[in-house]
Amino acid sequence: LFIVLGVAMVASTADSIQSGMMAVLSPATEALFGAKLGDKGKMAVNFGVMAAFNVLAIVISLSGQSVLMLFLLADLLCAAAIVPLFMGFWRRTHPYAALAGCFTGVGTIVVVYAIFNSTSDEGFNTLTGFGGIFYKSATAAFCLAPTMSGLVTLVISLLTNHHFEGFQLKDSTTEQKKTETISDVEMKNAAL
């Protein structure tokens, strides 16, 4: 019974993640292909990308990796992207600077593991070996990836002198009138 319930929970979670990824892919395929493909063609592209992701996930899961090592990889990728993502709340952060920061973080991870691989028995073996989370290269990668990604995001944002003023509505006067009308009605109801 526990195995059946466990598999049902995992399948439910995987289904939700796949639905979310399809929702994220839909605007991208719309922007890339526009009117060139019909709705069925765009759905086929989205389905193909999702199938490729699923095949990759199945191959990784069948490779005999420990769950701890897979979490290490996921956490390293998150460490590479977290600082640029949070810097996105700053008005001066340029979107391309945040993207460059994320790629710099991933590049930093690769460089750290390449350096440790050339100087010791650690390096890329840490990504696939037993107990790799306790190696020095993992500590260096976890410290350097967010630092470098944040620095690159900061420098590029300052060089571009970008100021985000918020999203503009297409017809802001109509929205303002609607807001005023709703608040006026609420005030009249509160007075009664």
Steps between C-alpha positions, in 0.01 A plus 500: 500500500782742589675434170181565305437824691862608460495442125167687475647801683812506282293467183275783615797725570666415169174570317472841666859586411445397139181708479688799638783451253253484213350827622847656502586362154179622333589874494852413383373300203250776425781757495732279292255372244207745513265439210743267317361199684141433582381410848564130433852573378582704811357226718718247317811712565410531869433126520834423333692721744322342796570151364869587472502622861328180612745277313790689658346460846446127444859452382633684807277302734611168348871587519523392863561845647426541866214732584735710712726563199203596283394749767856633501479567128161668533617710794812607310286620212277687744807654664613623159168673431369617837689829529410627150138400561479693825684793344209515256304677776739794465376751241841540341553130426491442127338170394798413280733568792307250711519244220874561459539462877324162494723375219806634684396304809473178299832575333656559841385157613656339193827691551516411871453131429750513211763662724447251780503218246841605370657549845357212702290188483182704542356711219236361269508170689332691781191539287462125461691349793388385839508768773587775254313761698776487762788573260679837494398564140130492594561756773691725262231468234222581747687811616631628167197440274263746673781750555609506136147498362407792725809700406442454128133596536593809701774619263296452183196666658705801605663527157167490316343765728162324476202625703188286508191713556246221506265360242271748328139414431383549143217730607596634840224766512226237470659291775531807723133586446400141581706514820350833600150375425549186707646693793218756483240221515682338791505831689128554438422147624719552807317826578164323493 
